CSV table of C-alpha atoms in Angstrom, one decimal:
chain,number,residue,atom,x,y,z
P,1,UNK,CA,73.8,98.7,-1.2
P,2,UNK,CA,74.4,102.4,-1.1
P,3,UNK,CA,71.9,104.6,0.8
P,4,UNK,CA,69.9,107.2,-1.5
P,5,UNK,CA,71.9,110.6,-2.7
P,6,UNK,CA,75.5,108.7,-1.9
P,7,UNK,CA,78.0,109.7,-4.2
P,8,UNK,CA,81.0,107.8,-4.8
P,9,UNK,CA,84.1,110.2,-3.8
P,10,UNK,CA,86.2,110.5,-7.3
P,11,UNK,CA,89.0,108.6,-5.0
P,12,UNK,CA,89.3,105.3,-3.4
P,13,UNK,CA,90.6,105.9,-0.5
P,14,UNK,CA,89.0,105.6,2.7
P,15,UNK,CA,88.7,107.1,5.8
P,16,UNK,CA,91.2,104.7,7.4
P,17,UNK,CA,93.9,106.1,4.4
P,18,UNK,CA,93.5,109.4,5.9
P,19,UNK,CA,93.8,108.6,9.3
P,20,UNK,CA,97.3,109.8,11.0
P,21,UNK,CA,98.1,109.4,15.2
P,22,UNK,CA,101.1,111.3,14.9
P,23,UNK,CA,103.5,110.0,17.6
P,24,UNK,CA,101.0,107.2,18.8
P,25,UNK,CA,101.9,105.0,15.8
P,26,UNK,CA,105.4,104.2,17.1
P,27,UNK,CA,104.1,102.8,20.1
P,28,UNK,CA,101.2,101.6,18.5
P,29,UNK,CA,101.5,99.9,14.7
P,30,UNK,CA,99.0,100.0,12.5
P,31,UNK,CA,100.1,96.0,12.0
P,32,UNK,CA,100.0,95.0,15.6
P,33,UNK,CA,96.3,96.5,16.0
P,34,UNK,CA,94.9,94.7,12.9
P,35,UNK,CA,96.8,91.6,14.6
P,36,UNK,CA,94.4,92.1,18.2
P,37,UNK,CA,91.6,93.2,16.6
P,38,UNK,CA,91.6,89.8,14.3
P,39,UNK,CA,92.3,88.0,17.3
P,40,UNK,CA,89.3,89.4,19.4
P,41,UNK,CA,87.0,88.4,15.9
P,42,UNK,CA,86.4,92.3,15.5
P,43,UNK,CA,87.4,92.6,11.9
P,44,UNK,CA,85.1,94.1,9.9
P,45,UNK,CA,83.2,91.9,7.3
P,46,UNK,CA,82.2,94.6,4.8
P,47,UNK,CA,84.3,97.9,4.2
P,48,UNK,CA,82.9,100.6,6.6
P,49,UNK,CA,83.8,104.1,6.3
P,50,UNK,CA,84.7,103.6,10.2
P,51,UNK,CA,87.0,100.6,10.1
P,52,UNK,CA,88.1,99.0,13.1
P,53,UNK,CA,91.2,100.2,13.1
P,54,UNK,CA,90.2,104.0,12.8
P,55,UNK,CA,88.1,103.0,15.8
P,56,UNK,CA,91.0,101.6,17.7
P,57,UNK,CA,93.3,104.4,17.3
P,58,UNK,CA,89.9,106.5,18.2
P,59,UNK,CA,89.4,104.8,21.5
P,60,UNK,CA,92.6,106.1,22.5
P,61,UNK,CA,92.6,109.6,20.9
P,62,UNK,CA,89.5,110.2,23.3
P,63,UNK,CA,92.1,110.0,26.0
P,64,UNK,CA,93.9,112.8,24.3
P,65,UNK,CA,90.8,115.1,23.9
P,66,UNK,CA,88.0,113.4,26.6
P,67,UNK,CA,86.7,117.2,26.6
P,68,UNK,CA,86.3,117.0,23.0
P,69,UNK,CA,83.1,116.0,21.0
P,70,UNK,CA,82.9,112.3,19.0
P,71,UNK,CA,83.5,114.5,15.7
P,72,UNK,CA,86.2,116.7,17.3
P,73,UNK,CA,88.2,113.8,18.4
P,74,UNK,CA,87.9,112.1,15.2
P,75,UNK,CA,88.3,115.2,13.2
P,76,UNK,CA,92.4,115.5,14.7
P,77,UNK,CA,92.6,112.1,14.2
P,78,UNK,CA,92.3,112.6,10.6
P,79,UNK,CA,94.6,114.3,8.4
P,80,UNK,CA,92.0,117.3,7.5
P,81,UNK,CA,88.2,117.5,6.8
P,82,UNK,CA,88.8,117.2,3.3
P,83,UNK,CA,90.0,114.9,0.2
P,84,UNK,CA,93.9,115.5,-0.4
P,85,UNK,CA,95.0,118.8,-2.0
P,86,UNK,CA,93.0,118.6,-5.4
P,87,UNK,CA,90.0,116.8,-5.0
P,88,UNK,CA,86.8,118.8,-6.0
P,89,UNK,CA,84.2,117.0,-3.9
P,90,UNK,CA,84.8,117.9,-0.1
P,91,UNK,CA,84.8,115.0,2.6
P,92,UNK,CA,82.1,114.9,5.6
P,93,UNK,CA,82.8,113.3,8.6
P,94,UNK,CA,80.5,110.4,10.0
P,95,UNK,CA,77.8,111.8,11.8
P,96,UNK,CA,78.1,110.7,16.0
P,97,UNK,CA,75.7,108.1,15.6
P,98,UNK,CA,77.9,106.6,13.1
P,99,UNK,CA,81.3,107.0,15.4
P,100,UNK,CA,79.3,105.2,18.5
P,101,UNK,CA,78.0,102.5,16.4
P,102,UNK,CA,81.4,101.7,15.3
P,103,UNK,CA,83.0,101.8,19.0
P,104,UNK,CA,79.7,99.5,20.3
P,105,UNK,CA,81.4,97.3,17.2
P,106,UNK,CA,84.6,97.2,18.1
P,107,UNK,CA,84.0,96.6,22.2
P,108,UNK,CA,86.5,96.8,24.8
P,109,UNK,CA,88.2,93.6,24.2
P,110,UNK,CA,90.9,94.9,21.2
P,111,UNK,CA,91.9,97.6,23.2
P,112,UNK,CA,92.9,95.5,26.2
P,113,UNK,CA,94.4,93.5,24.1
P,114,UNK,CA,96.6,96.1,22.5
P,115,UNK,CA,97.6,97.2,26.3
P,116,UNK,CA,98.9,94.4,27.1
P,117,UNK,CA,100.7,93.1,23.7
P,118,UNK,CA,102.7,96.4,24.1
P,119,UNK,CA,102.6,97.4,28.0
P,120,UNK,CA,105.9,96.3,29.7
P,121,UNK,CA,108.4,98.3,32.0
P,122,UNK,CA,110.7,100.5,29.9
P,123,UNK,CA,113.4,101.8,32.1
P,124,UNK,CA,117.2,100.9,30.6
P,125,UNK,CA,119.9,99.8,33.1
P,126,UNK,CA,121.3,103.1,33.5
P,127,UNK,CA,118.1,104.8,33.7
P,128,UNK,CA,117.7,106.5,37.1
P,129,UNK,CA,115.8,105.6,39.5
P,130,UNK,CA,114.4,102.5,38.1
P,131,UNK,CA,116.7,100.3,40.1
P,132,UNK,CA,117.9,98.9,43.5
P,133,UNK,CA,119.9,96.1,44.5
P,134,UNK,CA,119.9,95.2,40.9
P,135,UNK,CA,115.9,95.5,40.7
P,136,UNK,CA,113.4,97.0,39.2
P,137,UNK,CA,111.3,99.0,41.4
P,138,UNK,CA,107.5,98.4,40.4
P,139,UNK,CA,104.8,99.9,42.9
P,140,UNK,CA,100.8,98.3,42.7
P,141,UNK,CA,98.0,100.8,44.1
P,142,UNK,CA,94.2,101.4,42.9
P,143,UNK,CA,92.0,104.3,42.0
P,144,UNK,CA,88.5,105.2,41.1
P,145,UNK,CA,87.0,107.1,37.7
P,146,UNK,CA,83.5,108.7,37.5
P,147,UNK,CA,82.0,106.8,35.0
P,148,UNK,CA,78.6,108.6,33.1
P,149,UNK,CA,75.5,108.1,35.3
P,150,UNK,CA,73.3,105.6,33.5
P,151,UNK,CA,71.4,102.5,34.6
P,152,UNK,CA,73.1,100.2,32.6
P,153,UNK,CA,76.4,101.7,34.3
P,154,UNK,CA,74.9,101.8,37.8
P,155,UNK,CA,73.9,98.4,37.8
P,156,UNK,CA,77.3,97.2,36.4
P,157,UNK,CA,80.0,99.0,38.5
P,158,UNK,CA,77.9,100.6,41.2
P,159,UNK,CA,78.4,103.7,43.1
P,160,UNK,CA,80.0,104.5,46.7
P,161,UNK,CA,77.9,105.3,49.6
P,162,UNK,CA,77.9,109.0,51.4
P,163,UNK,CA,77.0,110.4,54.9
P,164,UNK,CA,73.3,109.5,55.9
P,165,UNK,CA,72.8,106.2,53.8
P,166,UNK,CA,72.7,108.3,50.1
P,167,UNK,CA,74.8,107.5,47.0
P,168,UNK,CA,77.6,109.4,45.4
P,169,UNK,CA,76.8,111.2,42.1
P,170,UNK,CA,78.2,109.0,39.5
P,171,UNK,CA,78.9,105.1,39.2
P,172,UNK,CA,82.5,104.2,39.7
P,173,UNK,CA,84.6,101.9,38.5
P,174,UNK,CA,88.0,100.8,40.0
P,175,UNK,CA,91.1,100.1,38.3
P,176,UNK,CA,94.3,98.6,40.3
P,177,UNK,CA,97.3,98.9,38.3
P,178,UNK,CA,101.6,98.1,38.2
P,179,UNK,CA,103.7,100.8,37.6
P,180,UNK,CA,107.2,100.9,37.1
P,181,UNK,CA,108.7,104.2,39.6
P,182,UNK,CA,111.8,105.1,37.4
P,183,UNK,CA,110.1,106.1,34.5
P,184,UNK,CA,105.6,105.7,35.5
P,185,UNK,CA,104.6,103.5,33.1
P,186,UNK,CA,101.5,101.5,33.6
P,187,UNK,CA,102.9,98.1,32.6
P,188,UNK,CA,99.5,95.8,33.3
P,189,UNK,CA,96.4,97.0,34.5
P,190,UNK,CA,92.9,95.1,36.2
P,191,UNK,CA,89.5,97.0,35.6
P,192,UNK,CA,86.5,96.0,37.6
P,193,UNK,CA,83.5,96.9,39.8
P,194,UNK,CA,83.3,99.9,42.8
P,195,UNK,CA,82.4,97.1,45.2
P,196,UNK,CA,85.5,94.5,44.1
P,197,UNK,CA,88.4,95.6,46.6
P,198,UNK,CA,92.2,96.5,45.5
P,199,UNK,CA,93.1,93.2,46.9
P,200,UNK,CA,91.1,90.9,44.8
P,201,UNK,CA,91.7,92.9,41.5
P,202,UNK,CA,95.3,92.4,42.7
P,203,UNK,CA,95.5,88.6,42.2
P,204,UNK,CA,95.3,88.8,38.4
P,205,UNK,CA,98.1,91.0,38.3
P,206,UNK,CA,100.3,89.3,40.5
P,207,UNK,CA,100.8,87.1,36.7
P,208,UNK,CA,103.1,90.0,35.3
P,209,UNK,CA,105.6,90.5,38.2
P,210,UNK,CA,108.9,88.2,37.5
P,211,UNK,CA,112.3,88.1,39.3
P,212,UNK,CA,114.5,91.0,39.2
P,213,UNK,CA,111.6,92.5,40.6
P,214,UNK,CA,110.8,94.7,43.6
P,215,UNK,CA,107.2,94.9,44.2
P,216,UNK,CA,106.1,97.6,46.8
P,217,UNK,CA,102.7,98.4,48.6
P,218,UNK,CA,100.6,100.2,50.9
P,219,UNK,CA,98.9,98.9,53.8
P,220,UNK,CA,96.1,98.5,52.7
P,221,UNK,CA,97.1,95.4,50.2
P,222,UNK,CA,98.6,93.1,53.1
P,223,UNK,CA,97.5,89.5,53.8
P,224,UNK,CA,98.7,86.7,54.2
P,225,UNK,CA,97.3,84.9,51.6
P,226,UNK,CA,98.2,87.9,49.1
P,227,UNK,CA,101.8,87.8,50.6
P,228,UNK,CA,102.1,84.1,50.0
P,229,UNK,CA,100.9,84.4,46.4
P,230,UNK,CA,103.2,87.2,45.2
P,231,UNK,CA,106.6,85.3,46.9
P,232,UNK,CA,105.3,82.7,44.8
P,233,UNK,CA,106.4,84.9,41.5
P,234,UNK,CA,110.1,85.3,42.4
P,235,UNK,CA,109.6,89.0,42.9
P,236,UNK,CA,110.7,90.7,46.0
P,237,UNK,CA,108.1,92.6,48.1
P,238,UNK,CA,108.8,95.4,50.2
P,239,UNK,CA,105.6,96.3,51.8
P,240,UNK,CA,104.0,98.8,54.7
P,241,UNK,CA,102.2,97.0,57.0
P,242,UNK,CA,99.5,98.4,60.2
P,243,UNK,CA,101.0,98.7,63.6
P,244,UNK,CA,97.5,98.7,65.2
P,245,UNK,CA,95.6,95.9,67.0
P,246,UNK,CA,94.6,94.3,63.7
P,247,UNK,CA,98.2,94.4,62.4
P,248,UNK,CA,100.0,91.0,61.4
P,249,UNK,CA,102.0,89.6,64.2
P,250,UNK,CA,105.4,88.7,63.1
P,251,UNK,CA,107.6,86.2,65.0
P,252,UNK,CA,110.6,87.1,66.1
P,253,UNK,CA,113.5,85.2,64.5
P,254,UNK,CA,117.3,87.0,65.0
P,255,UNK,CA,118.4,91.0,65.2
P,256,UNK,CA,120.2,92.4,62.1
P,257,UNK,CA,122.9,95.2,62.6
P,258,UNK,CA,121.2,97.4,60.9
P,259,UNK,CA,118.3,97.5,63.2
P,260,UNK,CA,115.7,95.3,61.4
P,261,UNK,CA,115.3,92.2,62.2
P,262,UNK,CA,114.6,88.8,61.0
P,263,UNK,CA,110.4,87.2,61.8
P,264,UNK,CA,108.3,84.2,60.9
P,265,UNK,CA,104.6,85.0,59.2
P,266,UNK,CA,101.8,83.0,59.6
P,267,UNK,CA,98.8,83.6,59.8
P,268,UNK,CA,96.2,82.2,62.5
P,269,UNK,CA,93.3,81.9,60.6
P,270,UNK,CA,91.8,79.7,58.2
P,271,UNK,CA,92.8,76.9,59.7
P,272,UNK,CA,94.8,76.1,56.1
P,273,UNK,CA,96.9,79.0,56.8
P,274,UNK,CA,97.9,77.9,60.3
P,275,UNK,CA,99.3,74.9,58.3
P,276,UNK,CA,101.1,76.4,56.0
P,277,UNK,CA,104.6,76.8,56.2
P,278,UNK,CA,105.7,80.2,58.0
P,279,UNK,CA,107.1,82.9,55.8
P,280,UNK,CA,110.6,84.6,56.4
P,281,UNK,CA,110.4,88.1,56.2
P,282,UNK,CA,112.8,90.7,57.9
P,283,UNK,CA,111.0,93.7,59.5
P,284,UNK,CA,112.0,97.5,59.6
P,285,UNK,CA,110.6,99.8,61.7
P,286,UNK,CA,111.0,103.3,61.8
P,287,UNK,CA,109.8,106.9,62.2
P,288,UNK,CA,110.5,110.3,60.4
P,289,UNK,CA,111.2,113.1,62.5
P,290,UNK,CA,109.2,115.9,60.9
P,291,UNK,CA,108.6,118.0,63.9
P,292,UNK,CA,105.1,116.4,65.3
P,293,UNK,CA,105.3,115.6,69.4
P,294,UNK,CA,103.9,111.7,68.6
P,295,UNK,CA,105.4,110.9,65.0
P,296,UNK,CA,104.3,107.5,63.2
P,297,UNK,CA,105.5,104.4,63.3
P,298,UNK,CA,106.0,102.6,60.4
P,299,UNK,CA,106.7,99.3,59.5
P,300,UNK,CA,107.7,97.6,56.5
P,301,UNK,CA,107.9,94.2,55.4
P,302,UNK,CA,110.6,93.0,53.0
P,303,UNK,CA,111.8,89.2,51.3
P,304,UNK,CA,115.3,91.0,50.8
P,305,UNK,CA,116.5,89.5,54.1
P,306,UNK,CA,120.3,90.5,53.7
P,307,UNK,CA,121.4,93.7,55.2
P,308,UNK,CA,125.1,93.4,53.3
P,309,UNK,CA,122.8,93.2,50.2
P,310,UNK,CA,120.2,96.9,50.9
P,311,UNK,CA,120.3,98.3,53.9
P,312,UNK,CA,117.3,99.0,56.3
P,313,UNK,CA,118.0,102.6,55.9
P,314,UNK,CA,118.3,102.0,51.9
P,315,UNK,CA,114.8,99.9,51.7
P,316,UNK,CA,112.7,103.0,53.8
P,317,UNK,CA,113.9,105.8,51.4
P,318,UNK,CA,113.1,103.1,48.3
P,319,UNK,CA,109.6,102.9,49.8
P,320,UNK,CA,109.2,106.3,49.3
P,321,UNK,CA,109.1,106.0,45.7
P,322,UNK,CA,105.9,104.2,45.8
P,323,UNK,CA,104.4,107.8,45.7
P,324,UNK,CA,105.1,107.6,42.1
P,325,UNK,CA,102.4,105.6,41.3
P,326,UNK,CA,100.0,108.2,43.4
P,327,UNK,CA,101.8,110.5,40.7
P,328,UNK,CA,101.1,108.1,38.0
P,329,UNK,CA,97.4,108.6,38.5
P,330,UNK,CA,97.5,112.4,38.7
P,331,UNK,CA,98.9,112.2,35.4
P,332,UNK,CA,96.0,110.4,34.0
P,333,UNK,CA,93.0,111.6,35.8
P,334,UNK,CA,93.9,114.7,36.6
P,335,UNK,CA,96.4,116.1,33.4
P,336,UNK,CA,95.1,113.6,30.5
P,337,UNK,CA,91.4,113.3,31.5
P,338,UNK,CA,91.1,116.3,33.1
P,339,UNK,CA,90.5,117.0,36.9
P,340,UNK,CA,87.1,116.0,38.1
P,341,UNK,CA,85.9,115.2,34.4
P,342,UNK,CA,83.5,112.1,34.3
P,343,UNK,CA,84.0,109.2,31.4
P,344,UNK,CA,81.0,109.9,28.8
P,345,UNK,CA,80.7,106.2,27.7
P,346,UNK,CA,76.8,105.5,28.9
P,347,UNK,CA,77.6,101.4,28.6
P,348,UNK,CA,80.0,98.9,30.7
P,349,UNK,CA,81.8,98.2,27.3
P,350,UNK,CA,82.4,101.1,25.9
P,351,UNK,CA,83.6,102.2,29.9
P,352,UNK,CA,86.1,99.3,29.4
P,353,UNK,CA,86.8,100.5,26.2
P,354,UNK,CA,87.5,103.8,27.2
P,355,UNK,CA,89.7,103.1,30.3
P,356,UNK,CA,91.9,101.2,28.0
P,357,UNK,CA,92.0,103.3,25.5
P,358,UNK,CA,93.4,106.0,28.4
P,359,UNK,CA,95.8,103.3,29.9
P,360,UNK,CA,96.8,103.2,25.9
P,361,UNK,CA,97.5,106.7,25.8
P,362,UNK,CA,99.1,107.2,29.0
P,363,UNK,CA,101.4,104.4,28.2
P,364,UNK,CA,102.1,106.0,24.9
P,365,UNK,CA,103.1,109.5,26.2
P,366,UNK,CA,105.3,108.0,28.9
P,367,UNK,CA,107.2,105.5,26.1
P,368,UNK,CA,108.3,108.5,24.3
P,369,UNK,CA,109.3,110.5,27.7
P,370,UNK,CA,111.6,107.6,27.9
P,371,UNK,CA,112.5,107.5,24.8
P,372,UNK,CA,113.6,111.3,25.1
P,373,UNK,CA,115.5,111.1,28.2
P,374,UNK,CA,117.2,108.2,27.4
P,375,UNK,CA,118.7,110.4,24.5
P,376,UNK,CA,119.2,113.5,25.8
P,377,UNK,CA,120.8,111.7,28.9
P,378,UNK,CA,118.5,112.7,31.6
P,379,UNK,CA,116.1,111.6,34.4
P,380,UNK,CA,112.5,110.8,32.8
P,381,UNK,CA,111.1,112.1,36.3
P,382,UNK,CA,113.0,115.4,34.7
P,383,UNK,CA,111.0,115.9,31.8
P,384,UNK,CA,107.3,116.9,32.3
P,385,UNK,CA,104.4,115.0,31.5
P,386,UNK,CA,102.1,117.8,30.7
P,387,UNK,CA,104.2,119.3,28.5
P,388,UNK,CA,105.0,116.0,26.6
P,389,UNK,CA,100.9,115.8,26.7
P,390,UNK,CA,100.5,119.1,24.9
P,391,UNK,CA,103.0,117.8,22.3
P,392,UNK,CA,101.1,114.7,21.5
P,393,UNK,CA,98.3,116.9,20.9
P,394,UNK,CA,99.7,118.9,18.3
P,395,UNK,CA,101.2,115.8,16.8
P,396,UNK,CA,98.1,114.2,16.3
P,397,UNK,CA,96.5,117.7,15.2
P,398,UNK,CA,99.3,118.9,12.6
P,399,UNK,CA,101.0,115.0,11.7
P,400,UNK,CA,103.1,116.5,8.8
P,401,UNK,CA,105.4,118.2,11.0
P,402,UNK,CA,106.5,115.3,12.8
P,403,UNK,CA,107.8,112.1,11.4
P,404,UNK,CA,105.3,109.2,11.9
């Protein structure tokens, strides 16, 4: 039933006619989000003048503008604030109460669904730096987003601790993702709780790495029991390890000529490990001479035990391109979010909803990068990110100018 004073619009068409996402449609199809949001039981039982679909393409169009207002956002989502060329009665947009009912509708759930219908690693075999020794070089790392201060967000993802026992200003919630190095797309993605460490959000993920793979990681994600699991997914690992007192404590196996050499891993504790089977691994261990009296000592970890196949020398410069994931994040919180900018969703959902929806976007943006180096014949590390960024923007704001 209508509310009092509405007017029926001399057209039919609706809100989600009008919608255009520019470039984000390619990566995006208005079929394949219908398909997830069916799936997740989100469609919409009535027509709404915010479908579910306007909503989904929303959720990600907030990573685009997360300065913006609800109507701002929604209002370059649309193609103008009126009725097409001709129409006498001029079109309002939904009021904000209207736009957050309809993302409280649509929940978090289609959007990480969409991610991860469409996230996978996008580099070509000739693109550079995606490769070595025949695989694809993926890194794994974590970081931490301000979410809005609320108790409902509080109580879900918690907050960290500061000096003298007090809290940190905002609730945070962690996110531990894959990335591939060659070309920084987020390919898969875990989203949980301050207080759940890298390591256990790290199991799920350990589901989307395959052979031809070459997982690397920080220190800080080594166990034994992580180790074991990820060997188990045919993927290589090539991993930094500590070198203090707590550090694992390979056993030495045979000398390569390359100066690694070849160790069993076991771990001594539980007493399920100790029966295990002990892990091959071949162990490199070097410094970089950057001008410092005591320089460190790192050592890496590595399944690729041949040094005819990558050398030691080979595997320590490719560990260096783990940074890219460090860049990777930058990218999103610090160019696409905007530095030190706090998520404005006041609910865990629509916080899941909205880190998806940025993952979305990222992985949009970067598709496209790809896309356009591929073409032009260049290094996707080449072309910049906030410049591609900017484009997106005035896709989405000006969609006739581009092709959709």
């Amino acid at each position: 039933m209508p509310r009092a004073g509405w007017k029926k619009p001399e057209s039919d068409r609706r809100l989600s006619d009008l919608v255009s996402v520019g470039v984000l449609t390619r990566v995006f199809p208005p079929g394949l989000v219908d398909e997830v949001i069916a799936e997740a039981g989100r469609t919409e039982q009535r027509n709404r003048s915010l479908p579910a679909r306007v909503m989904a393409y929303f959720s990600i169009g907030m990573a685009l503008y997360s300065e913006g207002s609800y109507e701002d956002v929604l209002a370059q989502l649309t193609d103008g604030l009126s009725w097409a060329s001709g129409w006498q009665e001029a079109y309002s947009p939904p009021s904000k109460s209207a736009i957050f009912q309809a993302r409280a509708r649509l929940g978090s759930e289609p959007l990480a669904a969409l991610f991860e219908r469409v996230a996978k690693p996008i580099g070509a075999e000739a693109t550079p730096g995606v490769w070595l020794a025949g695989r694809r070089l993926v890194a794994i790392d974590g970081m931490c987003l301000d979410v809005a201060d609320t108790a409902a967000n509080t109580a879900h993802f918690g907050r960290p601790g500061v000096n003298k026992g007090e809290q940190a200003a905002f609730p945070q919630a962690r996110v531990v993702a894959l990335a591939e190095c060659g070309t920084h797309a987020v390919f898969a993605a875990e989203i949980g709780t301050y207080s759940q460490s890298e390591a256990t959000l790290t199991v799920p993920l350990l589901d989307h790495l395959e052979p031809g793979m070459l997982l690397t990681a920080d220190r800080g994600f080594f166990s034994y029991a992580l180790w074991r699991k990820a060997i188990g997914t045919g993927a290589d690992l090539l991993w930094r390890v500590r070198t203090d007192k707590s550090a694992p404590k390979p056993g030495h196996v045979e000398d390569l000529p390359d100066g690694s050499w070849l160790a069993h891993l076991r771990g001594l504790t539980p007493a399920a490990e100790r029966r295990q089977e002990p892990m091959l691994v071949r162990v490199i261990d070097y410094t970089i001479e950057d001008g410092r009296e005591n320089p460190t000592t790192y050592r890496l970890f590595t399944t690729l035990l041949d040094p005819a196949e990558v050398t030691a020398v080979d595997l320590a410069a490719a560990y260096t391109r783990r940074w890219e994931i460090e860049l990777t994040f930058d990218e999103l919180k610090t160019h696409q979010r905007g530095p030190r900018t706090v998520l404005r969703s006041k609910s865990p959902d629509l916080v899941l909803q909205e880190i998806w929806g940025h993952l979305c976007c990222h992985y949009a943006i970067r598709s496209l990068m790809a896309e356009a180096a591929t073409h032009c014949g260049h290094d996707p590390d080449r072309v910049s990110f906030v410049a591609a960024l900017r484009i997106t923007r005035l896709t989405l704001a000006h969609p006739g100018a581009f092709p959709p």
